[in-house]
Short mmCIF file of C-alpha atoms and ligand atoms in Angstrom, two decimals:
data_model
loop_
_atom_site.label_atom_id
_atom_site.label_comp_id
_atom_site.label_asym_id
_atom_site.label_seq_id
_atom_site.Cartn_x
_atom_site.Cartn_y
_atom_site.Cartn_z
CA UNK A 1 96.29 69.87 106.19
CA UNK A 2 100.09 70.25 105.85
CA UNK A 3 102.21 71.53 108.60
CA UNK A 4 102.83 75.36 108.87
CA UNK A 5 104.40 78.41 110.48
CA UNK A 6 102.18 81.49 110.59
CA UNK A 7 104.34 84.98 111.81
CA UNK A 8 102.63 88.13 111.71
CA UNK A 9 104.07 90.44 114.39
CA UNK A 10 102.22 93.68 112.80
CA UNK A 11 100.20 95.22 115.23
CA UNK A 12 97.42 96.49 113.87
CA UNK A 13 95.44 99.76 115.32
CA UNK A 14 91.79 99.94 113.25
CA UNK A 15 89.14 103.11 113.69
CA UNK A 16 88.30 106.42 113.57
CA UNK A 17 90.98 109.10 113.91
CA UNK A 18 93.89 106.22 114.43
CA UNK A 19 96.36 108.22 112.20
CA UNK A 20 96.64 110.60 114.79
CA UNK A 21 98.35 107.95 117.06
CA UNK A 22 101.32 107.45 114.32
CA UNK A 23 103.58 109.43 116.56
CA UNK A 24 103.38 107.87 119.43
CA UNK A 25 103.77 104.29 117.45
CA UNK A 26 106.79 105.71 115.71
CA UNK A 27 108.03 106.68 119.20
CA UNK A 28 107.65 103.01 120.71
CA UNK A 29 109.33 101.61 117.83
CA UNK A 30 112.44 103.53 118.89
CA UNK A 31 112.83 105.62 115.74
CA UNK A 32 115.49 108.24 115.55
CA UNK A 33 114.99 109.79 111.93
CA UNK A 34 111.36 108.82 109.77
CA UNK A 35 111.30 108.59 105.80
CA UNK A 36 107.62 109.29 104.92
CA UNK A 37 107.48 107.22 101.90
CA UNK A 38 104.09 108.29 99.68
CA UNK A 39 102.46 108.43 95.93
CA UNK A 40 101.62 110.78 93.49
CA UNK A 41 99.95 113.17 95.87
CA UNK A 42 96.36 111.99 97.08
CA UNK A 43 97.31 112.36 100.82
CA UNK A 44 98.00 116.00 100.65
CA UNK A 45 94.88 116.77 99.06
CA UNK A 46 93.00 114.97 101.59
CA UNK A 47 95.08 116.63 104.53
CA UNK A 48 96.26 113.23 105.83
CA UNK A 49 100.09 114.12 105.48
CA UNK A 50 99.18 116.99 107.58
CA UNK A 51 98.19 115.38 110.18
CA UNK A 52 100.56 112.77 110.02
CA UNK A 53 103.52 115.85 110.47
CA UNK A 54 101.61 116.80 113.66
CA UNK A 55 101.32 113.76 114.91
CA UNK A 56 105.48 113.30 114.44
CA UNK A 57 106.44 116.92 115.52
CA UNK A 58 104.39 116.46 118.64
CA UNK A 59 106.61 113.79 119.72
CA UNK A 60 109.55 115.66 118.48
CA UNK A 61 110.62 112.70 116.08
CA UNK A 62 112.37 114.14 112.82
CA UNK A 63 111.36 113.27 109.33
CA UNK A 64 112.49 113.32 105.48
CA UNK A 65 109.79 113.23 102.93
CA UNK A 66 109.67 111.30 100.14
CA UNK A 67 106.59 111.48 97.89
CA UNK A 68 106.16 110.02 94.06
CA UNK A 69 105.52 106.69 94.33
CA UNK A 70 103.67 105.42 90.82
CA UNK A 71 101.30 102.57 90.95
CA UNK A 72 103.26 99.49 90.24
CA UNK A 73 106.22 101.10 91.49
CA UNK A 74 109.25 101.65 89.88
CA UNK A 75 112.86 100.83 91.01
CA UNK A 76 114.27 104.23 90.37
CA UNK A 77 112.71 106.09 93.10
CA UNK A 78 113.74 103.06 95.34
CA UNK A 79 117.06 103.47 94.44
CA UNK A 80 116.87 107.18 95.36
CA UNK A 81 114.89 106.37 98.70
CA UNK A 82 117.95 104.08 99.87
CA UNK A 83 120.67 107.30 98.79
CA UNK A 84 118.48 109.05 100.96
CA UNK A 85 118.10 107.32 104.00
CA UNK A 86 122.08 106.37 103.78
CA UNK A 87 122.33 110.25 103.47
CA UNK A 88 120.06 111.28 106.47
CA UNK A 89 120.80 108.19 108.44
CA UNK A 90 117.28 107.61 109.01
CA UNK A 91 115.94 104.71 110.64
CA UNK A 92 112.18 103.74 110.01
CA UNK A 93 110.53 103.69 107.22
CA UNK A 94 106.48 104.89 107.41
CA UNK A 95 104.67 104.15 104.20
CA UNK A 96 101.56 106.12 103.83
CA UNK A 97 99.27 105.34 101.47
CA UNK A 98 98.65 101.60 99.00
CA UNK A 99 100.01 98.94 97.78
CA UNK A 100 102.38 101.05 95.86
CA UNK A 101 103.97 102.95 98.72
CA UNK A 102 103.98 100.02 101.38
CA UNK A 103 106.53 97.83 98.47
CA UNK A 104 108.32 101.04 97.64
CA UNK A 105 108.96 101.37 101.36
CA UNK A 106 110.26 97.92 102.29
CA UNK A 107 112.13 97.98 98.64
CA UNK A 108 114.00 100.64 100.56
CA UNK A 109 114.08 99.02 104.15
CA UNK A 110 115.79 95.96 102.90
CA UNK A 111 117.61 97.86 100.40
CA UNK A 112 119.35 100.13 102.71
CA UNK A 113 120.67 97.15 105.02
CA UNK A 114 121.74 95.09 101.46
CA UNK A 115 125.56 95.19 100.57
CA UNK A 116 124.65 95.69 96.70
CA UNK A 117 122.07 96.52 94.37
CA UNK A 118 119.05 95.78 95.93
CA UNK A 119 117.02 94.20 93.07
CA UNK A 120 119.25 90.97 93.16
CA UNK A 121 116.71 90.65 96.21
CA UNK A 122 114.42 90.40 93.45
CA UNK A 123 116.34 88.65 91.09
CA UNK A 124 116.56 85.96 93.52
CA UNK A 125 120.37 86.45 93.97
CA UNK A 126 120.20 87.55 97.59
CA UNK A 127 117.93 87.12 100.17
CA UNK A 128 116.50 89.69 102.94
CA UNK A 129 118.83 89.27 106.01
CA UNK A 130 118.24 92.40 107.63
CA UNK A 131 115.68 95.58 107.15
CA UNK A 132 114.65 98.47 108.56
CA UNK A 133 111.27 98.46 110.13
CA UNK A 134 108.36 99.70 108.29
CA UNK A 135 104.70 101.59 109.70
CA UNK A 136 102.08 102.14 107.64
CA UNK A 137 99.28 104.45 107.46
CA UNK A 138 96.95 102.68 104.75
CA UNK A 139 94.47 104.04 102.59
CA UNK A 140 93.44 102.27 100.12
CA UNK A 141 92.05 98.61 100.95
CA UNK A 142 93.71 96.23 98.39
CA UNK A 143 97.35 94.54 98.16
CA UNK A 144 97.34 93.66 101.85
CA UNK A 145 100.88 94.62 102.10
CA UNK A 146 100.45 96.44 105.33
CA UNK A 147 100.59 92.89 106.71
CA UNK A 148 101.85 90.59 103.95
CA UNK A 149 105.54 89.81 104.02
CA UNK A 150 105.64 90.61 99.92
CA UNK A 151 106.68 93.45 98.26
CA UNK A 152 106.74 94.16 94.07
CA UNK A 153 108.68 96.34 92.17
CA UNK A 154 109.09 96.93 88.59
CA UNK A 155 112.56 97.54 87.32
CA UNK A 156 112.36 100.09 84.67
CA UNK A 157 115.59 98.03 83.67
CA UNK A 158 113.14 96.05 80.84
CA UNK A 159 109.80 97.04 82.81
CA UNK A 160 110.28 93.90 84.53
CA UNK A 161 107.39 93.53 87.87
CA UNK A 162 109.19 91.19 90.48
CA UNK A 163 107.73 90.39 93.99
CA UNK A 164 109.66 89.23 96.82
CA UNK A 165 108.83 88.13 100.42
CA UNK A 166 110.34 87.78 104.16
CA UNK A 167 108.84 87.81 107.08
CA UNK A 168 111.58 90.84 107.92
CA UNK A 169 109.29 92.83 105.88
CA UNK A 170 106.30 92.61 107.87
CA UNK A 171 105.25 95.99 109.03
CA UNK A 172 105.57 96.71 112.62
CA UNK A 173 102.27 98.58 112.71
CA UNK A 174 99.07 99.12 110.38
CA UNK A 175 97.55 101.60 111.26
CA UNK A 176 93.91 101.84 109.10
CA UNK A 177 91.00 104.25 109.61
CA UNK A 178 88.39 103.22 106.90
CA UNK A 179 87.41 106.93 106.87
CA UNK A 180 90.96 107.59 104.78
CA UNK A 181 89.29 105.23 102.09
CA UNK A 182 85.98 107.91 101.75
CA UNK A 183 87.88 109.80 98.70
CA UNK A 184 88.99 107.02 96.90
CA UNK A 185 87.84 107.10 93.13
CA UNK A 186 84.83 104.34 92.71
CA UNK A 187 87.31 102.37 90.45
CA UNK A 188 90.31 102.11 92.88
CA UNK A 189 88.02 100.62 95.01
CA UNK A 190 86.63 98.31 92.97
CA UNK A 191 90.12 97.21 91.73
CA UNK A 192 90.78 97.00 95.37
CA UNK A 193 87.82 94.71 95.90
CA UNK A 194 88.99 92.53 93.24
CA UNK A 195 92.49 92.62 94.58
CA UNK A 196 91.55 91.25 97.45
CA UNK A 197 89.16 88.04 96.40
CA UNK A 198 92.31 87.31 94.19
CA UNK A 199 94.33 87.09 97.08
CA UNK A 200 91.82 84.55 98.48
CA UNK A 201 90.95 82.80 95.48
CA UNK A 202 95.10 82.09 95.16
CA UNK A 203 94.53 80.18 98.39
CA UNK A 204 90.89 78.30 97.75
CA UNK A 205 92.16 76.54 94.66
CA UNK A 206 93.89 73.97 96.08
CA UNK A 207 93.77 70.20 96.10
CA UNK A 208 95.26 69.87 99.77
CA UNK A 209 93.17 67.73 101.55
CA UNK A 210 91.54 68.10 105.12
CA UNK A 211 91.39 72.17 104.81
CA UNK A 212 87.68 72.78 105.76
CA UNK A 213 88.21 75.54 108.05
CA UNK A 214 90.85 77.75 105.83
CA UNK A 215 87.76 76.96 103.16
CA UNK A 216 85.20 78.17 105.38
CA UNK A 217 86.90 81.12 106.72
CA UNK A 218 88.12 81.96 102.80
CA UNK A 219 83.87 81.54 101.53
CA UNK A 220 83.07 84.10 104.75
CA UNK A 221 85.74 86.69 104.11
CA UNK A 222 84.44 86.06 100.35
CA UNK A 223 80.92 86.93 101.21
CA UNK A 224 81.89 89.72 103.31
CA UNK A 225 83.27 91.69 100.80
CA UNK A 226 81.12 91.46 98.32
CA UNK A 227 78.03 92.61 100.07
CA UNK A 228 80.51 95.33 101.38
CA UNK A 229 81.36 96.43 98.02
CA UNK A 230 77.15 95.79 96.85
CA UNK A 231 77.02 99.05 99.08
CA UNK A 232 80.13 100.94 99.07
CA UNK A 233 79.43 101.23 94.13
CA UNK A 234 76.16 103.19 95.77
CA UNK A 235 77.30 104.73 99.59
CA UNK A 236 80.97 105.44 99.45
CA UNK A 237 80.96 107.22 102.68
CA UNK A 238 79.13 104.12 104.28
CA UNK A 239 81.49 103.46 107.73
CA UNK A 240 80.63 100.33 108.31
CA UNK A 241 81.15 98.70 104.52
CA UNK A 242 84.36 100.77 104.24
CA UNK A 243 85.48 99.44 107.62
CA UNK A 244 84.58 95.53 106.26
CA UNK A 245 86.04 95.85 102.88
CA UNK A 246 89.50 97.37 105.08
CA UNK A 247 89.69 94.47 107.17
CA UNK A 248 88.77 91.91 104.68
CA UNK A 249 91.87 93.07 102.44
CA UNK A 250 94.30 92.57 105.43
CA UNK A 251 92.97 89.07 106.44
CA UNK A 252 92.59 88.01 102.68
CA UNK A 253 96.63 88.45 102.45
CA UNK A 254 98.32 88.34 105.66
CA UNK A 255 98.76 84.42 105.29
CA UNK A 256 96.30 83.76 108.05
CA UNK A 257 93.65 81.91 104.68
CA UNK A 258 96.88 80.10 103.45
CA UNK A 259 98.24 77.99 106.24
CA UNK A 260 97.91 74.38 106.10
CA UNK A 261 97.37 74.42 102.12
CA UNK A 262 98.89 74.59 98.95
CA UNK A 263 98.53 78.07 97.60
CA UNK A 264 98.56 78.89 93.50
CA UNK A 265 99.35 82.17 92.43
CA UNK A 266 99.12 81.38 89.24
CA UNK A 267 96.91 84.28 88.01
CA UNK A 268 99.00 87.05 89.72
CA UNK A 269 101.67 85.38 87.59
CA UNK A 270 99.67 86.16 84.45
CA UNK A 271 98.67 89.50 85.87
CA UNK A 272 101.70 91.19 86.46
CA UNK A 273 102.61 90.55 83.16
CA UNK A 274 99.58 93.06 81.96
CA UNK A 275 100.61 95.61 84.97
CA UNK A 276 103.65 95.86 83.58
CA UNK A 277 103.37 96.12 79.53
CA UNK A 278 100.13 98.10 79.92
CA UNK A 279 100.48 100.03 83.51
CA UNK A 280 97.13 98.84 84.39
CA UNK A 281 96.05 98.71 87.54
CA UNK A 282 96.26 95.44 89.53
CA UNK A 283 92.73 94.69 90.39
CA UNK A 284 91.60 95.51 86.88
CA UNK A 285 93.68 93.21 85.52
CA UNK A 286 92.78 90.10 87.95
CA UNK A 287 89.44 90.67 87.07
CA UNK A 288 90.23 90.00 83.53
CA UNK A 289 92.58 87.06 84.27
CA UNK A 290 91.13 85.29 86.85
CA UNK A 291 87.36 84.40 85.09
CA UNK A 292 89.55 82.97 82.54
CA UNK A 293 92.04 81.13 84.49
CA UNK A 294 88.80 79.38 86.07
CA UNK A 295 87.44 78.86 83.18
CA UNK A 296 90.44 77.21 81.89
CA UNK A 297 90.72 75.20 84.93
CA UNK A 298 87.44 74.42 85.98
CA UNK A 299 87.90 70.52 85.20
CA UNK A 300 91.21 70.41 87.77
CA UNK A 301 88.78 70.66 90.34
CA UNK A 302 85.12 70.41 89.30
CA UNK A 303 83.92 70.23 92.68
CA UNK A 304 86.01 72.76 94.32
CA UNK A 305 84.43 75.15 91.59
CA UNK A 306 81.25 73.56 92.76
CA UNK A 307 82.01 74.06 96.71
CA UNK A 308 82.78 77.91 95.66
CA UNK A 309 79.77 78.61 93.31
CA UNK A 310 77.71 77.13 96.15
CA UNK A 311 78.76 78.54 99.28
CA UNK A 312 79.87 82.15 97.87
CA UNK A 313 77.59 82.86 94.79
CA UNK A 314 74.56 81.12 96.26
CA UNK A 315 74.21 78.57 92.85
CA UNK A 316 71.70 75.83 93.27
CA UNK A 317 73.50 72.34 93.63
CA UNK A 318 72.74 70.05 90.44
CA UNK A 319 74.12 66.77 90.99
CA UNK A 320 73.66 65.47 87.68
CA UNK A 321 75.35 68.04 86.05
CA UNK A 322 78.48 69.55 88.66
CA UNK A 323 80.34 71.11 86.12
CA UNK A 324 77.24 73.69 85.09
CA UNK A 325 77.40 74.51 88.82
CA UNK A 326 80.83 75.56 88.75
CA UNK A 327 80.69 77.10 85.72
CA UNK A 328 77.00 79.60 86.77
CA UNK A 329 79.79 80.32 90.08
CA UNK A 330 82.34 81.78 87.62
CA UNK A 331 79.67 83.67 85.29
CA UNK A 332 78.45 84.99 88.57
CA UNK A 333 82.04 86.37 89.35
CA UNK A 334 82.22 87.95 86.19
CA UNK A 335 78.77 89.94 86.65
CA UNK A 336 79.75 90.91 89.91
CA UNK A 337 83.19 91.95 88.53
CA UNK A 338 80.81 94.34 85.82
CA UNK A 339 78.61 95.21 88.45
CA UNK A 340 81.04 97.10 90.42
CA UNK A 341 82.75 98.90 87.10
CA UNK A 342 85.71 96.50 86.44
CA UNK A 343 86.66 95.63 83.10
CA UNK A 344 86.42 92.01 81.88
CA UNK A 345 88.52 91.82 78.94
CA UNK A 346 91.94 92.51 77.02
CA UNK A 347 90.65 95.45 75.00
CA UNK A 348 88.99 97.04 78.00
CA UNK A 349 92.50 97.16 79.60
CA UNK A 350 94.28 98.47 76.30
CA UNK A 351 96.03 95.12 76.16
CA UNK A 352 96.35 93.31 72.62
CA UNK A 353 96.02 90.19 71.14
CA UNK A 354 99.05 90.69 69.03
CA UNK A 355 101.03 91.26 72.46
CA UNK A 356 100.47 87.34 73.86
CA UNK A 357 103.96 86.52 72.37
CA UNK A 358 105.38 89.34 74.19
CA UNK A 359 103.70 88.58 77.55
CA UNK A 360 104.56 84.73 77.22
CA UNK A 361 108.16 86.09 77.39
CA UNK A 362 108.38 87.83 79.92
CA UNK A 363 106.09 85.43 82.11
CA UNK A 364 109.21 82.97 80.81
CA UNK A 365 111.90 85.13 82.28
CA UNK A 366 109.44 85.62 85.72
CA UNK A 367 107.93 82.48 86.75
CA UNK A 368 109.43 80.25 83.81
CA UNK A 369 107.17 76.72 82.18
CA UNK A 370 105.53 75.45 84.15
CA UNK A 371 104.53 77.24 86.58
CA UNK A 372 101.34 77.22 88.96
CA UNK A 373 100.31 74.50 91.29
CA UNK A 374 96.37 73.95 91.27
CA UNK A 375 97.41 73.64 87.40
CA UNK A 376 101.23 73.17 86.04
CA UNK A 377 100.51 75.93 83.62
CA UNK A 378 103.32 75.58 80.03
CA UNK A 379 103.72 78.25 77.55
CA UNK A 380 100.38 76.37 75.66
CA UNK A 381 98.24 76.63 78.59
CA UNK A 382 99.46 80.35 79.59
CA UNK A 383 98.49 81.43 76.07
CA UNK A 384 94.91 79.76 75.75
CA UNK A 385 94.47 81.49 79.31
CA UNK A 386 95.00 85.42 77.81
CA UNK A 387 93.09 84.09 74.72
CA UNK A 388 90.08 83.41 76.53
CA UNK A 389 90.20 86.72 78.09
CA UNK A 390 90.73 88.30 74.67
O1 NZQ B 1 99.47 107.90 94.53
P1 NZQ B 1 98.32 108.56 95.20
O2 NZQ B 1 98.17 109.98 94.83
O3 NZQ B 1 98.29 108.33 96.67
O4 NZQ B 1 96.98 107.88 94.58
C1 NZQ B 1 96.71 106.50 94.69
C2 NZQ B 1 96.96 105.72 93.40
O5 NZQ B 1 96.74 106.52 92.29
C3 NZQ B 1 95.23 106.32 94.87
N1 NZQ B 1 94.82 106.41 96.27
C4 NZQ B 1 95.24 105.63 97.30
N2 NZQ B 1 94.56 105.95 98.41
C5 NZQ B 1 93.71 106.95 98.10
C6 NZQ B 1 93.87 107.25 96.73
N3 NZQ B 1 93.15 108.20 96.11
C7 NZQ B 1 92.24 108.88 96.84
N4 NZQ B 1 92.02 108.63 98.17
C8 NZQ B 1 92.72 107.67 98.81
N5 NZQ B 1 92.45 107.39 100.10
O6 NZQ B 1 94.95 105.01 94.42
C9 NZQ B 1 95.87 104.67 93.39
C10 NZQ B 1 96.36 103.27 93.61
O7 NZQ B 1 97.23 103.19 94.72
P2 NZQ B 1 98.18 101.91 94.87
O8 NZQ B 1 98.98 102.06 96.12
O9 NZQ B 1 98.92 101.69 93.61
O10 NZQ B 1 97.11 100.73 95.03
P3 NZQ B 1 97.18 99.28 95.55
O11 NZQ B 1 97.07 99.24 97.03
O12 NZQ B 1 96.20 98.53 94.76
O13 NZQ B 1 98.65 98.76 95.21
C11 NZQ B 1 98.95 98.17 93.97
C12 NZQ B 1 100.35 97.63 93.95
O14 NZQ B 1 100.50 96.59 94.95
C13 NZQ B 1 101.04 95.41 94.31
C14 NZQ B 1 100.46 95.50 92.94
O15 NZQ B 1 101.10 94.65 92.03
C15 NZQ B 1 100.64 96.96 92.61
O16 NZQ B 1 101.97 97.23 92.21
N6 NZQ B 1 100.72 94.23 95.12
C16 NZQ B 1 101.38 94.07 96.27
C17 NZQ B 1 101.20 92.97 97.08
C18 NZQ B 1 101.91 92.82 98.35
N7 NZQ B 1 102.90 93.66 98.62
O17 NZQ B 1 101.63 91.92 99.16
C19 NZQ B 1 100.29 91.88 96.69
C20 NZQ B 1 99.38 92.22 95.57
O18 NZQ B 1 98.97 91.04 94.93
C21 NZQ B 1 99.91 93.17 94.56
O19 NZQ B 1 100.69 92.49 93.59
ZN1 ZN B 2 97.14 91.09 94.19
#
């Protein structure tokens, strides 16, 4: 195991009715002025901004709103949220909503307390010194950034997609009642679902040594969400599933899996390439990239692919032949991937063969050759990787 640091200062308030405590959370963080930072419009059909306006007004804090966030969110409403909070002199930022909202929101918290444009933060020309402190209100179970110290933007500069982390940007508070998740649209949450067993499988394929309990604790939360998701495709209003698959998706990315090991990240590398040619959404696109980045890999590691198809996809051990093992784990991944709706390939995503040239570019400009770590992935390998999901 190597040595670590492990920070997560978000407190974290899980149930039934929870949003309606967002006031008095915003209160003990000492907020003066609140941006509510949210997407394309989901929680005012479902009444949750509502409520979350109560909730403020009853403890007489005063807020801005700021709605529109797109999946994979772009930097031009970021640079509009930082005018705005300059403008209003507001002081916390409370995300409510995804993936897309939380990065939008601590785009803007580190933004505002930046002394230039804020995507050299992204650029890697700057680093986060200073933000404002974020709360979220979370309702869909998938990037884990309502406790993960990332954020990822696309600049519509050159549709470039660019994450970058501190632990500055951890929220304060998550607040998640799995109820919020009932209206969700069967394929966010199975893009969700996939999100989130990317986020572990970035962790389990490693070769650092002497990790059995990260392994352990990655195969449970593994388990855990897929019989969670078995029964949320056919119950979506089951509590309990809804409640497993929220708390999986914070745990899979807060860091907690991570420490003491090498992490990859190779296949959100590959990923966010499709997110942002194609505007597909994240999960869908792991779960086209990451059966073939296993396949691709599967003889870094033979019997790590072995320990997984084991322990998580329930494969009988064949001694004599380890590789088949690993390899029935991945084709097991992939039907459970179809299972749940997700797409498996390029041309279910709208993404082209012909485009690989394109994608290889901008993966250059990203994460440059080579890049990866269970794998040193070059330009060769990156390309034989969206072949094979072709
Ligand atoms: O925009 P609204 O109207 O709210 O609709 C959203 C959006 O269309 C909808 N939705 C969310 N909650 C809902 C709901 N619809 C009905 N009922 C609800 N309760 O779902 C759609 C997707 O929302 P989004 O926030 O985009 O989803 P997600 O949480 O998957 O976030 C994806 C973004 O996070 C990034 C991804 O790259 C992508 O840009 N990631 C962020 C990470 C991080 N910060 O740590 C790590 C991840 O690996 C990932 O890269
Ligand atoms: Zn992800």
């Amino acid at each position: 195991m190597e040595n670590f640091r492990f920070y997560s200062p978000t407190q974290f308030v899980f149930g039934k009715n929870t949003e309606n405590e967002v006031g008095k959370l915003v209160k003990k963080a000492k907020a003066n002025k609140v941006l509510i930072h949210y997407g394309g419009g989901s929680i005012i059909r479902s009444g949750l901004l509502g409520k979350v306006e109560a909730a403020l007004k009853k403890e007489n804090i005063p807020y801005i709103l700021l709605g529109g966030v797109q999946p994979n969110p772009r930097s031009g409403l970021v640079y509009q949220g930082i005018d705005l909070v300059k403008k209003e002199a507001i002081d916390f930022i409370l995300a409510v909503g995804g993936g897309s909202a939380i990065d939008s929101a601590k785009a803007i918290a580190a933004g505002v307390l930046y002394n230039g444009d804020f995507w050299d933060l992204y650029d890697r020309k700057a680093r986060v010194e200073k933000a404002l402190p974020v709360g979220v209100i979370l309702t869909i179970p998938a990037a884990g950034s309502e406790a993960s110290t990332a954020t990822v933007i696309t600049n519509e500069n050159g549709m470039l997609k660019r994450g970058m982390g501190s632990d500055l940007l951890r929220p304060v508070f998550a607040i998640m009642n799995p109820e919020l998740t009932f209206t969700l649209p069967a394929y966010q949450t199975s893009a969700g679902v996939v999100d989130m067993m990317s986020h572990i499988f970035e962790r389990y394929l490693t070769h650092t040594e002497g990790v059995e309990l990260t392994d352990y604790l990655c195969e449970a939360t593994l388990k855990s969400i897929i019989n969670a998701a078995r029964v949320v495709v056919h119950d979506p209003l089951n509590y309990d599933a809804r409640a497993t698959i929220c708390w999986a998706g914070t745990i899979a990315h807060n860091g907690f899996l991570g420490v003491g090991r090498e992490e990859d990240w190779s296949t959100h590398g590959l990923e966010h390439e499709l997110s942002a040619l194609y505007d597909v959404t994240h999960g869908a696109g792991l779960a086209v990239m990451f059966p073939a980045y296993m396949k691709y890999t599967v003889d870094s590691d033979i019997e790590r692919y072995r320990q997984l198809a084991i322990r998580v996809f329930g494969v009988d051990d064949n001694p004599n032949n380890p590789k088949a093992v690993a390899l029935e784990g991945i084709a097991r991944l992939e039907s459970f991937f179809n299972e749940i709706g997700m797409p498996l390939t390029f041309e279910e995503i709208g993404a082209k063969k012909e485009d690989i040239d394109k994608l290889l570019e901008k993966l250059d400009i990203n994460r440059g050759f080579p890049f990866g770590n269970f794998q040193k992935l070059s330009r060769e390998d990156a390309r034989k990787i969206y072949l094979l999901a072709c």
